[in-house]
Short mmCIF file of N, CA and C in Angstrom, two decimals:
data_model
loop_
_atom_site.label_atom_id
_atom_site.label_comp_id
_atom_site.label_asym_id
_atom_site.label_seq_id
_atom_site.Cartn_x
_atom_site.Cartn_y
_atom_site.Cartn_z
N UNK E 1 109.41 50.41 153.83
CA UNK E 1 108.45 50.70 154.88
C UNK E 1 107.08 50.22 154.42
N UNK E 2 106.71 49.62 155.32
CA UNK E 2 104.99 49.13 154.91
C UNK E 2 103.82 50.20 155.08
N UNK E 3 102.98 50.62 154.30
CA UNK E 3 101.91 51.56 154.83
C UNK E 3 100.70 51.11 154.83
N UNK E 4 100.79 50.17 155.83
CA UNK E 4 99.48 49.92 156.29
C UNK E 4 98.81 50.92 157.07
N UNK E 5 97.56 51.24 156.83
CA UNK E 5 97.24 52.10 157.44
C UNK E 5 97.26 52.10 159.02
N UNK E 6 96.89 50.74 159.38
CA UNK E 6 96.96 50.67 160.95
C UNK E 6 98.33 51.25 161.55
N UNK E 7 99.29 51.10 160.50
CA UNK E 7 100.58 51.07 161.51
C UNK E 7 100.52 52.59 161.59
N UNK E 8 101.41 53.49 162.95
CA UNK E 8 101.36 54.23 163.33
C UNK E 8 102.35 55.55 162.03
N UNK E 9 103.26 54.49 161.61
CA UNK E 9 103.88 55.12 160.63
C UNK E 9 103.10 55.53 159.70
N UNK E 10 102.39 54.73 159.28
CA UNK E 10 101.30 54.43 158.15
C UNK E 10 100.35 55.85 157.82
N UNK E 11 99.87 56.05 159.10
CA UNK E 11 99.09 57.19 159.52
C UNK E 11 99.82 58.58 159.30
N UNK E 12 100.53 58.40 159.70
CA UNK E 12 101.95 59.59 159.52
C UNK E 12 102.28 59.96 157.92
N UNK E 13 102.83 59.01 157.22
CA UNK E 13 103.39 58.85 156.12
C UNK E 13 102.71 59.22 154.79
N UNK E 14 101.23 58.45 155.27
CA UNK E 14 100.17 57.90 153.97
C UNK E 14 99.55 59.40 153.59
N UNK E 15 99.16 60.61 154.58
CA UNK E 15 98.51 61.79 154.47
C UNK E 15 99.40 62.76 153.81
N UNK E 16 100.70 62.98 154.40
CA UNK E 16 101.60 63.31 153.60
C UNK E 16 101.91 63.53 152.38
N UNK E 17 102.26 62.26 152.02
CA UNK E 17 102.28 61.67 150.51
C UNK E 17 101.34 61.87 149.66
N UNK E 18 100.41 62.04 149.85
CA UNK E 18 99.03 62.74 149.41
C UNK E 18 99.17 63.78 149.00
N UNK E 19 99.26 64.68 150.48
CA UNK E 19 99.50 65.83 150.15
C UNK E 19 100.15 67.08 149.47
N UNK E 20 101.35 65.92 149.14
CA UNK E 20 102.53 66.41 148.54
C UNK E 20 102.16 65.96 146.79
N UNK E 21 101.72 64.61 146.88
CA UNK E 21 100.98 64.64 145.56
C UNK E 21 99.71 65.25 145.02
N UNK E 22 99.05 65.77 145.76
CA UNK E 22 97.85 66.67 145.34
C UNK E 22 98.44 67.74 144.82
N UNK E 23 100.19 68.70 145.35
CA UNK E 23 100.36 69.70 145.28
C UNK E 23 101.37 69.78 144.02
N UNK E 24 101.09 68.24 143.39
CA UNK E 24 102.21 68.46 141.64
C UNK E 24 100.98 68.64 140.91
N UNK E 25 100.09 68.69 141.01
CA UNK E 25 99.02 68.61 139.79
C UNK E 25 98.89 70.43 139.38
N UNK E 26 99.32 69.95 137.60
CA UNK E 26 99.01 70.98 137.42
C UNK E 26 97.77 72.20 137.25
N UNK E 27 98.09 73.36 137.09
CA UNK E 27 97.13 74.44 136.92
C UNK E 27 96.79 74.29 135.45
N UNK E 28 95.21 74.24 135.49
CA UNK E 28 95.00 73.98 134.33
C UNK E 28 94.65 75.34 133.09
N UNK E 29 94.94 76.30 132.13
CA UNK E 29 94.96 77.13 132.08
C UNK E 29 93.25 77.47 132.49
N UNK E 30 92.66 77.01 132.30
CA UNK E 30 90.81 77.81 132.67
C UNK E 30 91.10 77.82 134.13
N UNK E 31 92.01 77.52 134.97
CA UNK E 31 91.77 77.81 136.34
C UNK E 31 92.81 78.71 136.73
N UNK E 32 93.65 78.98 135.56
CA UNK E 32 94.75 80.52 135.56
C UNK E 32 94.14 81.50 135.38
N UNK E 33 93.55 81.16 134.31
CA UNK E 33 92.45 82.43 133.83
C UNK E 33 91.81 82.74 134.78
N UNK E 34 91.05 82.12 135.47
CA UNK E 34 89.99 82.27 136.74
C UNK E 34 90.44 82.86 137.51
N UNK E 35 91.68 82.62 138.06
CA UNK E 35 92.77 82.93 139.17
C UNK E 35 92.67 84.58 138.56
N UNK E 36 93.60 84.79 137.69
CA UNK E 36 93.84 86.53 137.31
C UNK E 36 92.83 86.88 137.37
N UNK E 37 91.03 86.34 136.54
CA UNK E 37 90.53 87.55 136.73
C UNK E 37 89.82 88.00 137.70
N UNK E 38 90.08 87.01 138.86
CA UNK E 38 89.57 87.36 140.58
C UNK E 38 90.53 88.05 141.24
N UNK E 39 91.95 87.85 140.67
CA UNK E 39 93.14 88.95 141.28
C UNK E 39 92.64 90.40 140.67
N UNK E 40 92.00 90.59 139.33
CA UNK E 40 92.20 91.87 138.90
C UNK E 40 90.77 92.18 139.37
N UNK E 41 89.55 91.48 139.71
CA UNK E 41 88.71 91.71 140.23
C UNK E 41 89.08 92.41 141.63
N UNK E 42 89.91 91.97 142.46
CA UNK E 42 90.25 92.96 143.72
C UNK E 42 91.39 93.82 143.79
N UNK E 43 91.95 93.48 142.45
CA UNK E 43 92.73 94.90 142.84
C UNK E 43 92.29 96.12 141.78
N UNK E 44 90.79 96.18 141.69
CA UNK E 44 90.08 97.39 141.00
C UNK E 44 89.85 98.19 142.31
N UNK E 45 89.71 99.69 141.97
CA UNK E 45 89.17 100.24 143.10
C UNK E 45 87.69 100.59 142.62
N UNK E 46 87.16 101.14 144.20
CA UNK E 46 86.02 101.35 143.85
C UNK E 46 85.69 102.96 144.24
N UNK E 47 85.66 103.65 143.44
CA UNK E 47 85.61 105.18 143.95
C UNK E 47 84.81 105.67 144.88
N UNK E 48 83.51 104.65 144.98
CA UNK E 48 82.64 104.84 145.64
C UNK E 48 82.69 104.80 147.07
N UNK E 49 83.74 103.55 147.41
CA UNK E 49 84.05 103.35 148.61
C UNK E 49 85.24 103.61 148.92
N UNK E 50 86.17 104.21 148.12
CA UNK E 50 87.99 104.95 148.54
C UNK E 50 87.93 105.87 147.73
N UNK E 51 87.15 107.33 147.71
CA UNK E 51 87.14 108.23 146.48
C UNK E 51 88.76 108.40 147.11
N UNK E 52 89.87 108.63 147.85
CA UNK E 52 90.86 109.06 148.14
C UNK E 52 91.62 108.41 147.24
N UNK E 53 91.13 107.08 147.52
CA UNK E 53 92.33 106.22 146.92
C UNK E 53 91.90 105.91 144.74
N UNK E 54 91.05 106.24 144.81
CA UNK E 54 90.37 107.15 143.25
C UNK E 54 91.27 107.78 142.74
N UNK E 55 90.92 108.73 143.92
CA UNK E 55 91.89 110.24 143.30
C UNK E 55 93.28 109.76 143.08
N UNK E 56 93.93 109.17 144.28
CA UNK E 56 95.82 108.74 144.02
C UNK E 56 95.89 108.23 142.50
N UNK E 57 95.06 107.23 142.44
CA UNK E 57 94.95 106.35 140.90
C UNK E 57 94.95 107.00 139.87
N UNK E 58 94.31 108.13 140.01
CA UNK E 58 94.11 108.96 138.30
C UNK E 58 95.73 109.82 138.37
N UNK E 59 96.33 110.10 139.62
CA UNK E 59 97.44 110.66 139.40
C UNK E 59 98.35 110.28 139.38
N UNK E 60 98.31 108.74 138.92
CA UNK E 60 99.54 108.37 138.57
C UNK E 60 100.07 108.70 136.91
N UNK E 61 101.53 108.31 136.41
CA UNK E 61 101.82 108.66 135.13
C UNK E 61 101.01 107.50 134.66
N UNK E 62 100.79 107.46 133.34
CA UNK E 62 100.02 106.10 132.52
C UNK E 62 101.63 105.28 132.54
N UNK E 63 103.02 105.82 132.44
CA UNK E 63 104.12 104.59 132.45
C UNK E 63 103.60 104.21 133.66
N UNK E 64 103.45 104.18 135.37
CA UNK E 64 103.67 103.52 136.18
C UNK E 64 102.22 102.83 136.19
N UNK E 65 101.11 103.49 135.58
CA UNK E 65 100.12 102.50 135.41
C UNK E 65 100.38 100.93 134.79
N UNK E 66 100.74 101.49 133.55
CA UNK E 66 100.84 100.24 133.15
C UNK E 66 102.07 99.09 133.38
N UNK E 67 103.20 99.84 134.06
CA UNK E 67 103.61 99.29 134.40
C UNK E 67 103.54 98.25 135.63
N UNK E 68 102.47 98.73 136.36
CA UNK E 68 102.06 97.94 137.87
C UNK E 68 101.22 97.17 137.25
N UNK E 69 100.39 97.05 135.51
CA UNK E 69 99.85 96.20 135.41
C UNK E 69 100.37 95.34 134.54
N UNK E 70 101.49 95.49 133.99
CA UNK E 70 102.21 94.40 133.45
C UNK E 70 103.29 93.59 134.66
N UNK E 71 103.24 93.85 135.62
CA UNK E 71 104.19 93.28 137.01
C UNK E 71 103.53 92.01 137.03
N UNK E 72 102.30 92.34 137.26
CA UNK E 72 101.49 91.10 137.56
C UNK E 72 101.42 89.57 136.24
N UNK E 73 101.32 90.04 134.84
CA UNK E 73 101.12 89.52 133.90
C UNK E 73 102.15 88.34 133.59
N UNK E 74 102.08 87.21 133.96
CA UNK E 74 102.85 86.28 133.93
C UNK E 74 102.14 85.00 132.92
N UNK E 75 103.09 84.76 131.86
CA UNK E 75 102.36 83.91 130.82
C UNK E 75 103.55 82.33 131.30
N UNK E 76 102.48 81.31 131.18
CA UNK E 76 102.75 79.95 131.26
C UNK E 76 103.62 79.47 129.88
N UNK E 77 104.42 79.20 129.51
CA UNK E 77 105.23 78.87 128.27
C UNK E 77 105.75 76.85 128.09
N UNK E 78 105.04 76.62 129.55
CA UNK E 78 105.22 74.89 129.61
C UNK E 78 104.55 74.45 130.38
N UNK E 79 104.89 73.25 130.44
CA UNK E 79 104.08 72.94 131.88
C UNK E 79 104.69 72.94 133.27
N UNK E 80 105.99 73.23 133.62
CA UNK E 80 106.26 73.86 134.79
C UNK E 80 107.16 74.97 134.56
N UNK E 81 107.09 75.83 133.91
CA UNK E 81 107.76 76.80 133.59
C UNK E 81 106.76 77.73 133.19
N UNK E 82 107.09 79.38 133.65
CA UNK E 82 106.20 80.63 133.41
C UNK E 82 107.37 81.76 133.47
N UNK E 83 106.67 82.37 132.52
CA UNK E 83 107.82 83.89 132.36
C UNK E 83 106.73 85.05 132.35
N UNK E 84 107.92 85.82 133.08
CA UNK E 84 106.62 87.06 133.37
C UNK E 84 107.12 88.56 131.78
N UNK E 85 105.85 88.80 131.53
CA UNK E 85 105.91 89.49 130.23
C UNK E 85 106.14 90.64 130.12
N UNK E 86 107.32 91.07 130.20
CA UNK E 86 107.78 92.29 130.50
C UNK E 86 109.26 92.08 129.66
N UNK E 87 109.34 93.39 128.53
CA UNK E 87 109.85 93.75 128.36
C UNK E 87 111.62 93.35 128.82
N UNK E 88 112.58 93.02 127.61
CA UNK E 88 113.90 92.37 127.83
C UNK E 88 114.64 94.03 128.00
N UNK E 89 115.29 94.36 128.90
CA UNK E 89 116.67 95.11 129.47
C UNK E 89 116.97 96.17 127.91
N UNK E 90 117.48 94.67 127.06
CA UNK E 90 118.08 95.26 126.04
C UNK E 90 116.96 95.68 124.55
N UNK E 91 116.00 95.50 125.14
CA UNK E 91 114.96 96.19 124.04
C UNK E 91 114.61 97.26 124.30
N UNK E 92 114.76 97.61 125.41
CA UNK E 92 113.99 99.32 126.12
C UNK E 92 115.49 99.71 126.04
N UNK E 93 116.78 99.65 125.39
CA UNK E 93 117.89 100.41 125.64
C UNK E 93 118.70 99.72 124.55
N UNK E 94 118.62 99.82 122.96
CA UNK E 94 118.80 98.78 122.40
C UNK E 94 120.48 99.40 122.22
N UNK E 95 121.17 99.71 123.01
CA UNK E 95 122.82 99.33 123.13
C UNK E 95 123.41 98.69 124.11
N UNK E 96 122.27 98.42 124.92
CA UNK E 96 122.79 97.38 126.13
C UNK E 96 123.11 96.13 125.56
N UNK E 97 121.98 95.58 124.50
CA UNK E 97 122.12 94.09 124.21
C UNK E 97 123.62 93.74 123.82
N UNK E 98 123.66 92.39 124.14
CA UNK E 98 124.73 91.93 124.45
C UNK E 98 125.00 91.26 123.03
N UNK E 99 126.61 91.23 122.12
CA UNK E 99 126.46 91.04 121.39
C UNK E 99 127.68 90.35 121.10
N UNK E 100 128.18 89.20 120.35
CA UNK E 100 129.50 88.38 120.36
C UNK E 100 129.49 87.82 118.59
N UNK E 101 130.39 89.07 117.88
CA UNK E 101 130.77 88.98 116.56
C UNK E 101 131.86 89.13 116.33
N UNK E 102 132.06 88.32 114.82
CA UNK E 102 133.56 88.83 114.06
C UNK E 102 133.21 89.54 113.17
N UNK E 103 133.90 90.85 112.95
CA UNK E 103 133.78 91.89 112.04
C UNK E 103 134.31 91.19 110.62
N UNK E 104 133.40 91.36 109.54
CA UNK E 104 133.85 90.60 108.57
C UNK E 104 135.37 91.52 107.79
N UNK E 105 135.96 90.90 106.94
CA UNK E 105 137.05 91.04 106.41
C UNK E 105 137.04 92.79 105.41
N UNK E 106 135.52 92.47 105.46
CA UNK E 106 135.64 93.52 103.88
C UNK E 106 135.09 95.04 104.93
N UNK E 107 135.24 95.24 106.14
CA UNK E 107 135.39 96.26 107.10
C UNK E 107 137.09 96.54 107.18
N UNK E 108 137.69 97.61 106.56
CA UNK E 108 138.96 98.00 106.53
C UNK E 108 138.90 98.63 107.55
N UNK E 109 138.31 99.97 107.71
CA UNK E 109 138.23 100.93 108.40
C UNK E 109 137.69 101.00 110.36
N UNK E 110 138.12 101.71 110.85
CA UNK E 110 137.17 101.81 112.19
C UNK E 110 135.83 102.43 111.99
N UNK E 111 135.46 103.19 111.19
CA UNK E 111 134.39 103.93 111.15
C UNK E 111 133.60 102.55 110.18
N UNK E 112 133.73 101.63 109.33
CA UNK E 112 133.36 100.69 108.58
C UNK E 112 132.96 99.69 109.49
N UNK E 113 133.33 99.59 110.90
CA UNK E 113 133.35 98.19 111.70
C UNK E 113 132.34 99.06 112.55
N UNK E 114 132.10 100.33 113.10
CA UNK E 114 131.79 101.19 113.60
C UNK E 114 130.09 100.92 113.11
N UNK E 115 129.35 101.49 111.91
CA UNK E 115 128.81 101.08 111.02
C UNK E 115 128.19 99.29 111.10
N UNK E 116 129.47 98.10 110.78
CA UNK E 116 128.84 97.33 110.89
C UNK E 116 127.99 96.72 112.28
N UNK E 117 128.65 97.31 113.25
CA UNK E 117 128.34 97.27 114.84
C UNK E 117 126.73 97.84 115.02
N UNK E 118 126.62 98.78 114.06
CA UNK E 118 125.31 99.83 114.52
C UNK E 118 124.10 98.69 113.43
N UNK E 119 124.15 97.94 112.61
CA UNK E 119 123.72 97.78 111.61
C UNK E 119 122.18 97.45 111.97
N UNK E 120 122.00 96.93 112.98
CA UNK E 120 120.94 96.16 113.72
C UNK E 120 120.43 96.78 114.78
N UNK E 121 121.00 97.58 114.77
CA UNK E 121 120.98 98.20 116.19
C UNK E 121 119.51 99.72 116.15
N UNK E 122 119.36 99.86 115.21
CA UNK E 122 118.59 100.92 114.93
C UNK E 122 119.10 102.79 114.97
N UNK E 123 120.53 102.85 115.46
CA UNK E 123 121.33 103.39 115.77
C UNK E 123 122.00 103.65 114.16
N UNK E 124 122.48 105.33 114.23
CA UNK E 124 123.27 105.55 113.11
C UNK E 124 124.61 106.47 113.66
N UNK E 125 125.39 106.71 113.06
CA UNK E 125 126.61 107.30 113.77
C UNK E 125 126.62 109.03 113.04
N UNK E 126 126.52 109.68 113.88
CA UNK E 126 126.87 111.23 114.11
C UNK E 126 127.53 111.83 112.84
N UNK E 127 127.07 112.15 111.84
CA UNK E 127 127.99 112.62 110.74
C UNK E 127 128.49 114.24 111.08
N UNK E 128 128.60 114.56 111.96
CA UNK E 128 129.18 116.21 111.99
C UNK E 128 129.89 115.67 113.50
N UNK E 129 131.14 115.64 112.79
CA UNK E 129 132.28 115.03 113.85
C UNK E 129 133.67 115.96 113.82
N UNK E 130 134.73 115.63 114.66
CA UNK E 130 135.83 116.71 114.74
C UNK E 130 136.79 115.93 113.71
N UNK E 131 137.53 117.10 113.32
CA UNK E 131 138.69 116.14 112.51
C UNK E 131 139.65 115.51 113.31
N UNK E 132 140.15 115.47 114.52
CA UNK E 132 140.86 114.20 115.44
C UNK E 132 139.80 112.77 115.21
N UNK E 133 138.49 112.67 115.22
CA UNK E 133 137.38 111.61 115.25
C UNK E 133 137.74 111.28 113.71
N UNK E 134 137.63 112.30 112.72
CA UNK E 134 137.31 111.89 111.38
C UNK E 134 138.77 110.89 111.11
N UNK E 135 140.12 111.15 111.34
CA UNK E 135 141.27 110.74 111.58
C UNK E 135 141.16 109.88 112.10
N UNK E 136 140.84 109.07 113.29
CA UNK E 136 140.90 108.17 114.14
C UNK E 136 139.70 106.53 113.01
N UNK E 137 138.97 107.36 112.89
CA UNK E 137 137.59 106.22 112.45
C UNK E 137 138.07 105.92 110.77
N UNK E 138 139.20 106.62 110.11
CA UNK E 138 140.09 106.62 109.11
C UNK E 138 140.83 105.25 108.63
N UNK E 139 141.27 105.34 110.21
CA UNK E 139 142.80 104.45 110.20
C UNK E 139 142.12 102.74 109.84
N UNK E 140 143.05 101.61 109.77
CA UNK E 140 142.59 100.99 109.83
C UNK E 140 142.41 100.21 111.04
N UNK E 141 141.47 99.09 111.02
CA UNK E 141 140.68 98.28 111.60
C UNK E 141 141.52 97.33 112.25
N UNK E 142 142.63 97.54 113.96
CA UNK E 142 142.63 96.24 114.41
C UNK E 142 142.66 95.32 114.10
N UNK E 143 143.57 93.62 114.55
CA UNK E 143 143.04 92.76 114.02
C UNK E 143 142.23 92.47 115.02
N UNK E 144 143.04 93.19 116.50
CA UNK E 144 142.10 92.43 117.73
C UNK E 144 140.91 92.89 118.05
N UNK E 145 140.31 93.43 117.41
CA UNK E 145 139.03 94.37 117.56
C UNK E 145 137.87 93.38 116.31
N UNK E 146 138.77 92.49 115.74
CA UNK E 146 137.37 91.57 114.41
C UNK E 146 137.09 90.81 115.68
N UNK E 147 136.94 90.53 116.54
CA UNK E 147 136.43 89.36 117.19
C UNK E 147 135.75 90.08 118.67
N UNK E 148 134.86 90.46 118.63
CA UNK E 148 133.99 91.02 119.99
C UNK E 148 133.08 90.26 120.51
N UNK E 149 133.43 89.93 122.11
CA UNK E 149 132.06 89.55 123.00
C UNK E 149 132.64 88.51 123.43
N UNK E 150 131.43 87.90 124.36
CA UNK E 150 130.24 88.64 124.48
C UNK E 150 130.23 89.93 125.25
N UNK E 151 129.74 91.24 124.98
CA UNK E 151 129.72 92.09 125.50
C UNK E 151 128.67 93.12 124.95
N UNK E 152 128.47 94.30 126.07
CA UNK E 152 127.13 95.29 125.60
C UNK E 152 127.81 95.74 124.00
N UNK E 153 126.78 95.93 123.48
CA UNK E 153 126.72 97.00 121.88
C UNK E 153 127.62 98.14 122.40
N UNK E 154 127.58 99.09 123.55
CA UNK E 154 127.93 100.14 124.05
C UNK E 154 129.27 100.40 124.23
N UNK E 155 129.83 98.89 124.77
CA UNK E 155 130.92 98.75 125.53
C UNK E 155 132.00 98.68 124.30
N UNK E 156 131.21 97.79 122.82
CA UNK E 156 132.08 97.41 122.00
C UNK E 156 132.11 98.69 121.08
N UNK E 157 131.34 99.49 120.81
CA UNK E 157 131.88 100.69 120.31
C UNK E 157 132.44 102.15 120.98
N UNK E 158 132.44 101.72 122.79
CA UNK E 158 133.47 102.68 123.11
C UNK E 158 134.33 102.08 122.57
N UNK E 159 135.01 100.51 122.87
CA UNK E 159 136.45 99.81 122.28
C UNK E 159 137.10 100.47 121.31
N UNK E 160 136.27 100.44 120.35
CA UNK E 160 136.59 100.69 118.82
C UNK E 160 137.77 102.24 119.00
N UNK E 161 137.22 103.63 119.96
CA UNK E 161 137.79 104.75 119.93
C UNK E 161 138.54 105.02 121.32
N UNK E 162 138.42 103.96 122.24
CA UNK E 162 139.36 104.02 123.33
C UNK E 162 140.66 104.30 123.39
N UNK E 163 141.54 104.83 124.12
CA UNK E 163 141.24 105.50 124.98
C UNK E 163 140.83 107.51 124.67
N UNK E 164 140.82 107.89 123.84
CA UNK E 164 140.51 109.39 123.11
C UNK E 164 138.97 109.64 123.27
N UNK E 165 137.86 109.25 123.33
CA UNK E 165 137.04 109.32 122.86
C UNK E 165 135.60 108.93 123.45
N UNK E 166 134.64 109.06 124.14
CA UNK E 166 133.69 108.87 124.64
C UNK E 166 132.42 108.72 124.22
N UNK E 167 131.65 107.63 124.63
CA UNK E 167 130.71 107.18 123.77
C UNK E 167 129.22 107.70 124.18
N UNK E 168 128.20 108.76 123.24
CA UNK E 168 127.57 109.45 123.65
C UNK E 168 126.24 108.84 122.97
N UNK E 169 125.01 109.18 123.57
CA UNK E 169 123.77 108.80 122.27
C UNK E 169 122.57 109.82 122.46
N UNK E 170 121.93 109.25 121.44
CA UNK E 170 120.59 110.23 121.64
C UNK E 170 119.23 109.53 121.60
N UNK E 171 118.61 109.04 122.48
CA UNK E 171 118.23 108.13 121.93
C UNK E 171 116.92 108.56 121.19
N UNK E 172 116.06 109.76 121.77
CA UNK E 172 115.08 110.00 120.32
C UNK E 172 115.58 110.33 119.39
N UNK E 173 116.58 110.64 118.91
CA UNK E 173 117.18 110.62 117.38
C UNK E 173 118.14 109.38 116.84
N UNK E 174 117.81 108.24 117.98
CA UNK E 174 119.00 106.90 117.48
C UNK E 174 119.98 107.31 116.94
N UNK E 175 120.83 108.21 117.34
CA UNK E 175 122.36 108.43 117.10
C UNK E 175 123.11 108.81 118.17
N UNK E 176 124.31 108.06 117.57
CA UNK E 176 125.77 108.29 118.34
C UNK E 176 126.72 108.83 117.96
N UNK E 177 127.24 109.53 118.88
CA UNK E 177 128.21 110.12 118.84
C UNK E 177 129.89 110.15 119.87
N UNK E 178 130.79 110.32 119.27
CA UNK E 178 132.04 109.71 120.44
C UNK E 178 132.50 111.56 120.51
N UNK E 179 132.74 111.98 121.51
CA UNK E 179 132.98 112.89 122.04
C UNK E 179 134.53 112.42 122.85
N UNK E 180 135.31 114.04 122.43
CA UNK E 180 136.87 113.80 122.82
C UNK E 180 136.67 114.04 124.65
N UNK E 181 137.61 113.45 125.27
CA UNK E 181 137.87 113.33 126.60
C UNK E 181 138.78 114.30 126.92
N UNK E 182 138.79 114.99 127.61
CA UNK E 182 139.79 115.81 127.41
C UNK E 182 141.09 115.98 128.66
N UNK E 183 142.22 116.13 128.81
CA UNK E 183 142.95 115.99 129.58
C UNK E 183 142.66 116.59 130.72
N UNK E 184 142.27 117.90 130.83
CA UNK E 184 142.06 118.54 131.95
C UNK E 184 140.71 118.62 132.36
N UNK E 185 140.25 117.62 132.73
CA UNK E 185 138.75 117.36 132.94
C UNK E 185 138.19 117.26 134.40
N UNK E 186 137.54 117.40 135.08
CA UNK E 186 136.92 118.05 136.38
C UNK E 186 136.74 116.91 136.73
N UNK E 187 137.31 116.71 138.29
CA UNK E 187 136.83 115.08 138.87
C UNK E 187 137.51 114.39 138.42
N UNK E 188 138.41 114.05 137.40
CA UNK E 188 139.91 113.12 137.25
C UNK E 188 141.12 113.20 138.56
#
């Protein structure tokens, strides 16, 4: 196609193309910066002129404070790529993370693979347990149980005591504990 400007296409085509190329140029970070701090410039209140909406503000928890102000906080990591900075799933719940290992050789035991599972995890395992648990975490170690994942931390140490046994935690005291299931149980 020719784009001469006279031609009618031309006129059509040529503004366009422009426009669409004006709209790859990137953001340069001093004009990101600029950008947020005119966003956080209006979304301050002003007590003076919404004492109502003042008052709502001070009664929020400080979690949902800061959490409405990390929503916004989005960091540039390329040049067309941005990730917003908030907190990964499996760091605010560190047995969610997802995890795909072979239990090494020198783990005999279930309670030993049990252990190597928690190692990273910040998590320690329940030492005042029943003797059916103490028996069970005894025996030895599966072969099909050395090779896990990908799957949650959670999921792979219910595995370990399935089907007997239920997987419990605490999390201000980072410990776990497997609790018996019991046959006659409410809602089965």
């Amino acid at each position: 196609m020719n784009l001469n400007p006279h031609h009618l296409a031309g006129l059509i085509v040529l503004p366009s193309l422009l426009a669409i190329l004006a709209g790859c140029t990137p953001i340069k970070p001093e004009q990101n910066s600029l950008m947020a701090s005119e966003d956080s410039k209006g979304s301050q209140i002003d007590p003076n002129h919404n004492p109502q909406a003042a008052a709502e503000a001070n009664l929020l928890p400080i979690d949902q404070k800061s959490a409405a102000n990390r929503a916004a906080l989005i960091v540039q990591t390329g040049r067309y790529s941005a990730v917003t900075a908030t907190p990964l799933q499996a760091q605010r719940y560190p047995l969610d993370v997802i995890i795909d290992v072979t239990i090494p050789e020198a783990c005999i035991s279930i309670e030993q693979a049990i252990r190597f599972l928690l190692r990273r995890s910040g998590y320690t395992l329940d030492m005042n347990m029943q003797t059916d648990l103490i028996e069970l975490l005894a025996k030895r170690l599966p072969a099909i149980h050395r090779k896990l994942g990908p799957m949650p931390l959670k999921d792979a140490l219910t595995l370990m005591v399935t089907p007997h046994f239920v997987l419990q935690d605490e999390p201000i005291k980072r410990l776990i504990r497997f609790v018996p299931i019991t046959e006659n149980r409410e809602g089965l």
